[in-house]
CSV table of C-alpha atoms and ligand atoms in Angstrom, one decimal:
chain,number,residue,atom,x,y,z
A,1276,UNK,CA,115.4,95.7,91.9
A,1277,UNK,CA,113.6,95.2,95.2
A,1278,UNK,CA,110.3,93.3,95.3
A,1279,UNK,CA,107.7,95.3,97.1
A,1280,UNK,CA,104.8,92.8,96.7
A,1281,UNK,CA,105.0,89.0,96.0
A,1282,UNK,CA,102.0,86.7,95.6
A,1283,UNK,CA,102.9,83.0,95.1
A,1284,UNK,CA,100.6,80.2,94.1
A,1285,UNK,CA,97.7,82.0,95.8
A,1286,UNK,CA,94.1,80.9,95.9
A,1287,UNK,CA,91.3,82.6,97.9
A,1288,UNK,CA,87.7,81.4,97.6
A,1289,UNK,CA,84.9,83.3,99.4
A,1290,UNK,CA,83.0,81.2,102.0
A,1291,UNK,CA,79.9,79.5,100.7
A,1292,UNK,CA,80.7,80.4,97.1
A,1293,UNK,CA,82.9,79.3,94.2
A,1294,UNK,CA,84.1,82.9,93.5
A,1295,UNK,CA,87.5,84.3,94.4
A,1296,UNK,CA,91.0,84.4,92.9
A,1297,UNK,CA,92.9,81.3,91.7
A,1298,UNK,CA,96.6,80.3,91.2
A,1299,UNK,CA,97.9,83.8,91.3
A,1300,UNK,CA,101.6,84.5,90.9
A,1301,UNK,CA,102.6,88.2,90.8
A,1302,UNK,CA,105.8,90.1,91.6
A,1303,UNK,CA,105.7,93.9,91.9
A,1304,UNK,CA,109.0,95.7,91.9
A,1305,UNK,CA,109.8,98.9,93.7
A,1306,UNK,CA,109.3,102.0,91.6
A,1307,UNK,CA,106.7,100.3,89.3
A,1308,UNK,CA,103.2,101.4,88.5
A,1309,UNK,CA,101.5,98.1,88.2
A,1310,UNK,CA,98.0,98.0,86.7
A,1311,UNK,CA,95.3,95.5,87.6
A,1312,UNK,CA,92.7,95.3,84.9
A,1313,UNK,CA,89.5,93.2,84.3
A,1314,UNK,CA,85.8,93.8,84.3
A,1315,UNK,CA,83.5,93.9,87.3
A,1316,UNK,CA,83.8,90.7,89.3
A,1317,UNK,CA,87.1,89.6,87.8
A,1318,UNK,CA,88.9,89.7,91.1
A,1319,UNK,CA,90.8,93.0,91.3
A,1320,UNK,CA,89.4,94.1,94.7
A,1321,UNK,CA,89.8,90.7,96.1
A,1322,UNK,CA,93.5,90.7,95.3
A,1323,UNK,CA,93.8,94.2,96.9
A,1324,UNK,CA,92.0,93.0,100.0
A,1325,UNK,CA,94.4,90.1,100.3
A,1326,UNK,CA,97.5,92.3,99.8
A,1327,UNK,CA,96.2,94.7,102.5
A,1328,UNK,CA,95.6,91.7,104.9
A,1329,UNK,CA,91.8,92.2,105.1
A,1330,UNK,CA,91.1,88.7,104.0
A,1331,UNK,CA,93.1,85.5,104.1
A,1332,UNK,CA,93.9,83.1,101.3
A,1333,UNK,CA,93.4,79.4,101.7
A,1334,UNK,CA,96.5,78.5,99.6
A,1335,UNK,CA,99.8,80.2,98.7
A,1336,UNK,CA,101.7,83.1,100.2
A,1337,UNK,CA,101.7,86.9,100.1
A,1338,UNK,CA,104.5,89.2,101.1
A,1339,UNK,CA,104.7,93.0,101.3
A,1340,UNK,CA,108.2,94.4,102.0
A,1341,UNK,CA,109.4,90.8,102.6
A,1342,UNK,CA,106.9,90.4,105.5
A,1343,UNK,CA,104.2,87.7,105.3
A,1344,UNK,CA,101.0,89.6,105.2
A,1345,UNK,CA,98.4,87.8,107.4
A,1346,UNK,CA,100.7,87.6,110.5
A,1347,UNK,CA,101.9,91.1,110.1
A,1348,UNK,CA,98.9,92.9,108.8
A,1349,UNK,CA,98.8,95.7,111.4
A,1350,UNK,CA,102.5,96.6,110.7
A,1351,UNK,CA,101.9,96.4,106.9
A,1352,UNK,CA,98.8,98.5,107.0
A,1353,UNK,CA,100.8,101.3,108.5
A,1354,UNK,CA,103.1,101.3,105.5
A,1355,UNK,CA,100.5,101.3,102.6
A,1356,UNK,CA,98.5,104.3,101.3
A,1357,UNK,CA,95.1,103.0,100.1
A,1358,UNK,CA,92.4,104.7,98.1
A,1359,UNK,CA,89.2,102.9,97.3
A,1360,UNK,CA,86.9,103.9,94.4
A,1361,UNK,CA,84.1,104.1,97.0
A,1362,UNK,CA,85.3,106.8,99.3
A,1363,UNK,CA,85.0,105.5,102.9
A,1364,UNK,CA,84.9,108.7,104.9
A,1365,UNK,CA,82.3,109.4,107.6
A,1366,UNK,CA,79.5,111.9,107.0
A,1367,UNK,CA,80.4,114.0,109.9
A,1368,UNK,CA,82.0,117.5,110.0
A,1369,UNK,CA,83.8,119.3,107.2
A,1370,UNK,CA,86.5,118.0,104.8
A,1371,UNK,CA,89.1,119.8,106.8
A,1372,UNK,CA,87.9,118.2,110.1
A,1373,UNK,CA,88.3,114.8,108.5
A,1374,UNK,CA,91.8,115.6,107.2
A,1375,UNK,CA,93.0,117.0,110.5
A,1376,UNK,CA,91.6,113.9,112.3
A,1377,UNK,CA,93.4,111.7,109.8
A,1378,UNK,CA,96.7,113.6,110.2
A,1379,UNK,CA,96.4,113.0,113.9
A,1380,UNK,CA,95.8,109.3,113.4
A,1381,UNK,CA,98.8,109.0,111.2
A,1382,UNK,CA,100.9,111.3,113.5
A,1383,UNK,CA,101.5,113.8,110.7
A,1384,UNK,CA,102.7,117.0,112.4
A,1385,UNK,CA,103.7,119.1,109.5
A,1386,UNK,CA,100.5,120.0,107.6
A,1387,UNK,CA,102.2,121.8,104.7
A,1388,UNK,CA,101.6,118.9,102.3
A,1389,UNK,CA,97.9,118.7,103.3
A,1390,UNK,CA,97.4,122.4,102.5
A,1391,UNK,CA,99.3,122.1,99.2
A,1392,UNK,CA,97.1,119.1,98.2
A,1393,UNK,CA,93.9,121.0,99.2
A,1394,UNK,CA,95.0,123.8,96.9
A,1395,UNK,CA,96.2,121.6,94.1
A,1396,UNK,CA,93.0,119.5,94.0
A,1397,UNK,CA,90.9,122.7,94.6
A,1398,UNK,CA,89.0,121.2,97.5
A,1399,UNK,CA,86.5,123.4,99.3
A,1400,UNK,CA,87.7,121.9,102.6
A,1401,UNK,CA,85.2,123.9,104.7
A,1402,UNK,CA,82.3,122.2,103.1
A,1403,UNK,CA,80.3,119.7,105.2
A,1404,UNK,CA,81.1,116.1,104.1
A,1405,UNK,CA,77.4,115.2,104.1
A,1406,UNK,CA,76.8,117.9,101.5
A,1407,UNK,CA,79.7,116.8,99.3
A,1408,UNK,CA,79.3,115.1,95.9
A,1409,UNK,CA,81.0,111.8,95.2
A,1410,UNK,CA,83.8,113.6,93.4
A,1411,UNK,CA,84.4,116.0,96.3
A,1412,UNK,CA,84.5,113.1,98.8
A,1413,UNK,CA,86.9,111.3,96.5
A,1414,UNK,CA,89.2,114.3,96.6
A,1415,UNK,CA,89.1,114.3,100.5
A,1416,UNK,CA,90.1,110.6,100.4
A,1417,UNK,CA,92.9,111.2,97.9
A,1418,UNK,CA,94.3,114.1,99.9
A,1419,UNK,CA,94.2,112.0,103.1
A,1420,UNK,CA,96.0,109.2,101.4
A,1421,UNK,CA,98.6,111.4,99.7
A,1422,UNK,CA,99.5,113.7,102.5
A,1423,UNK,CA,101.2,110.8,104.4
A,1424,UNK,CA,104.5,109.9,102.9
A,1425,UNK,CA,104.1,106.2,102.1
A,1426,UNK,CA,106.5,104.0,100.0
A,1427,UNK,CA,103.7,101.9,98.6
A,1428,UNK,CA,100.2,103.0,97.4
A,1429,UNK,CA,97.3,100.8,96.4
A,1430,UNK,CA,94.7,102.7,94.4
A,1431,UNK,CA,91.4,101.0,93.6
A,1432,UNK,CA,89.8,103.0,90.8
A,1433,UNK,CA,91.0,106.2,92.4
A,1434,UNK,CA,89.8,108.5,89.6
A,1435,UNK,CA,86.2,107.2,89.7
A,1436,UNK,CA,84.0,110.2,90.3
A,1437,UNK,CA,86.7,112.8,89.5
A,1438,UNK,CA,86.1,115.3,86.7
A,1439,UNK,CA,88.6,115.2,83.7
A,1440,UNK,CA,90.7,118.1,85.1
A,1441,UNK,CA,91.1,116.4,88.5
A,1442,UNK,CA,91.7,113.1,86.8
A,1443,UNK,CA,94.6,114.7,84.8
A,1444,UNK,CA,96.0,116.3,88.0
A,1445,UNK,CA,95.8,113.0,89.8
A,1446,UNK,CA,97.6,111.2,87.0
A,1447,UNK,CA,100.3,113.9,87.1
A,1448,UNK,CA,100.7,113.3,90.9
A,1449,UNK,CA,101.1,109.6,90.4
A,1450,UNK,CA,103.8,110.0,87.8
A,1451,UNK,CA,105.7,112.3,90.1
A,1452,UNK,CA,105.4,109.7,92.9
A,1453,UNK,CA,106.8,107.0,90.6
A,1454,UNK,CA,109.7,109.4,89.8
A,1455,UNK,CA,110.4,109.6,93.5
A,1456,UNK,CA,110.8,105.7,93.5
A,1457,UNK,CA,107.4,105.0,95.1
A,1458,UNK,CA,105.5,101.8,94.1
A,1459,UNK,CA,101.9,102.0,93.0
A,1460,UNK,CA,99.3,99.4,92.3
A,1461,UNK,CA,96.6,100.9,90.2
A,1462,UNK,CA,93.2,99.2,89.6
A,1463,UNK,CA,91.5,100.7,86.7
A,1464,UNK,CA,88.9,100.2,84.0
A,1465,UNK,CA,90.2,103.1,82.0
A,1466,UNK,CA,92.5,101.6,79.3
A,1467,UNK,CA,94.1,104.9,78.2
A,1468,UNK,CA,94.9,105.6,81.9
A,1469,UNK,CA,96.6,102.2,82.2
A,1470,UNK,CA,98.5,102.5,78.9
A,1471,UNK,CA,99.7,106.0,79.7
A,1472,UNK,CA,100.8,105.2,83.3
A,1473,UNK,CA,101.6,101.6,84.0
A,1474,UNK,CA,105.0,99.9,83.7
A,1475,UNK,CA,103.3,96.5,83.9
A,1476,UNK,CA,99.8,95.3,83.4
A,1477,UNK,CA,97.9,92.3,84.6
A,1478,UNK,CA,94.5,91.3,83.2
A,1479,UNK,CA,92.1,89.1,85.2
A,1480,UNK,CA,89.2,87.0,84.1
A,1481,UNK,CA,87.0,85.1,86.6
A,1482,UNK,CA,89.7,85.4,89.2
A,1483,UNK,CA,92.5,84.0,87.1
A,1484,UNK,CA,95.5,85.8,85.4
A,1485,UNK,CA,95.0,85.9,81.7
A,1486,UNK,CA,97.8,88.3,80.9
A,1487,UNK,CA,100.8,89.8,82.7
A,1488,UNK,CA,103.4,91.8,80.8
A,1489,UNK,CA,105.4,95.0,80.9
A,1490,UNK,CA,104.3,98.0,78.8
A,1491,UNK,CA,107.7,98.0,77.2
A,1492,UNK,CA,107.1,94.4,75.8
A,1493,UNK,CA,103.6,95.3,74.8
A,1494,UNK,CA,104.9,98.3,72.8
A,1495,UNK,CA,107.7,96.2,71.4
A,1496,UNK,CA,105.2,93.7,70.1
A,1497,UNK,CA,103.2,96.5,68.5
A,1498,UNK,CA,100.2,95.6,70.7
A,1499,UNK,CA,97.8,97.9,72.7
A,1500,UNK,CA,96.0,97.2,76.0
A,1501,UNK,CA,92.7,97.6,74.0
A,1502,UNK,CA,93.7,94.8,71.6
A,1503,UNK,CA,94.9,92.5,74.3
A,1504,UNK,CA,91.8,93.1,76.5
A,1505,UNK,CA,89.2,92.6,73.7
A,1506,UNK,CA,91.0,89.5,72.5
A,1507,UNK,CA,90.9,88.0,76.0
A,1508,UNK,CA,87.3,88.9,76.4
A,1509,UNK,CA,86.5,87.8,72.9
A,1510,UNK,CA,84.5,90.9,72.0
A,1511,UNK,CA,84.2,90.0,68.3
A,1512,UNK,CA,84.4,92.8,65.8
A,1513,UNK,CA,85.5,95.4,68.3
A,1514,UNK,CA,89.1,95.5,67.1
A,1515,UNK,CA,87.8,95.4,63.5
A,1516,UNK,CA,85.6,98.4,64.2
A,1517,UNK,CA,88.6,100.3,65.7
A,1518,UNK,CA,90.8,99.3,62.7
A,1519,UNK,CA,88.2,100.6,60.3
A,1520,UNK,CA,87.8,103.9,62.1
A,1521,UNK,CA,91.6,104.5,61.9
B,236,ATP,N1,82.3,88.9,100.3
B,236,ATP,C1,82.1,88.2,99.2
B,236,ATP,N2,81.4,87.0,99.3
B,236,ATP,C2,81.2,86.2,98.2
B,236,ATP,N3,81.7,86.6,96.9
B,236,ATP,C3,82.3,87.7,96.8
B,236,ATP,C4,82.5,88.6,97.9
B,236,ATP,N4,83.2,89.7,97.5
B,236,ATP,C5,83.3,89.5,96.1
B,236,ATP,N5,82.8,88.4,95.7
B,236,ATP,C6,82.8,87.8,94.4
B,236,ATP,O1,84.2,87.6,94.0
B,236,ATP,C7,84.4,87.9,92.6
B,236,ATP,C8,85.5,88.9,92.5
B,236,ATP,O2,85.0,90.2,93.0
B,236,ATP,P1,85.9,91.5,93.1
B,236,ATP,O3,85.1,92.5,94.0
B,236,ATP,O4,87.2,91.1,93.5
B,236,ATP,O5,85.9,92.0,91.6
B,236,ATP,P2,86.4,93.3,90.9
B,236,ATP,O6,87.2,92.9,89.8
B,236,ATP,O7,87.1,94.2,92.0
B,236,ATP,O8,85.1,94.1,90.5
B,236,ATP,P3,84.7,95.6,90.4
B,236,ATP,O9,85.5,96.2,89.2
B,236,ATP,O10,83.3,95.7,90.2
B,236,ATP,O11,85.2,96.3,91.7
B,236,ATP,C9,83.0,88.4,92.1
B,236,ATP,O12,82.4,87.3,91.5
B,236,ATP,C10,82.2,88.8,93.3
B,236,ATP,O13,80.9,88.6,93.2
């Protein structure tokens, strides 16, 4: 199987701070949905920023599609679909204006997929972005990302702000993308979402990898993401409470 992303012995510490990510080794294979988990501040977004070439590590190496990231970040950025949990779209014009602008930027000529996605996610594309709710803006960001045909997608809490119906639709879309052989990195706080979707799961704590295993192995060992997560975070009694409820 082809490696899409490889991080090797990687450390990145933010300037004038002791925070960052430390001694990271990860291999993400083509066609995998790879989950990054960990509470706020554990280092998920930092890893994503490094993979996207936004920030540079002090130690170790990062490759995407066999290209070293920092020296090729323009080229790599063209090949990755990225959704951030905080939709970064300007407050100007309508949703459709933004999508058409984005299509032009990405040189997408056939807009069939864009219109299909607008319909599927039930976006009122003629609404002004400045009047949109967070969930509506998130839909615009999702449609912009998914209408271009990437091989690799990095999704940082993509369902944040979506209602349950849209969350389910988004999950269905991700599964379909995996079935087409696409690779997806999914950052999520939602344990059910990770358990349902991911082929492999990584759990971070204070910028370090505490757990990295395939869902197949997790199931074989009769474990659940919840159990592993609460054990790592030492939330005493939580697993007992769940056991008693069952
Ligand atoms: N620009 C920065 N300068 C200094 N420290 C930073 C900076 N950005 C993030 N950090 C720190 O690095 C650590 C990892 O943050 P990061 O944003 O990667 O966490 P996260 O797991 O993505 O959290 P969340 O789930 O809230 O998005 C945190 O302690 C954070 O405060």
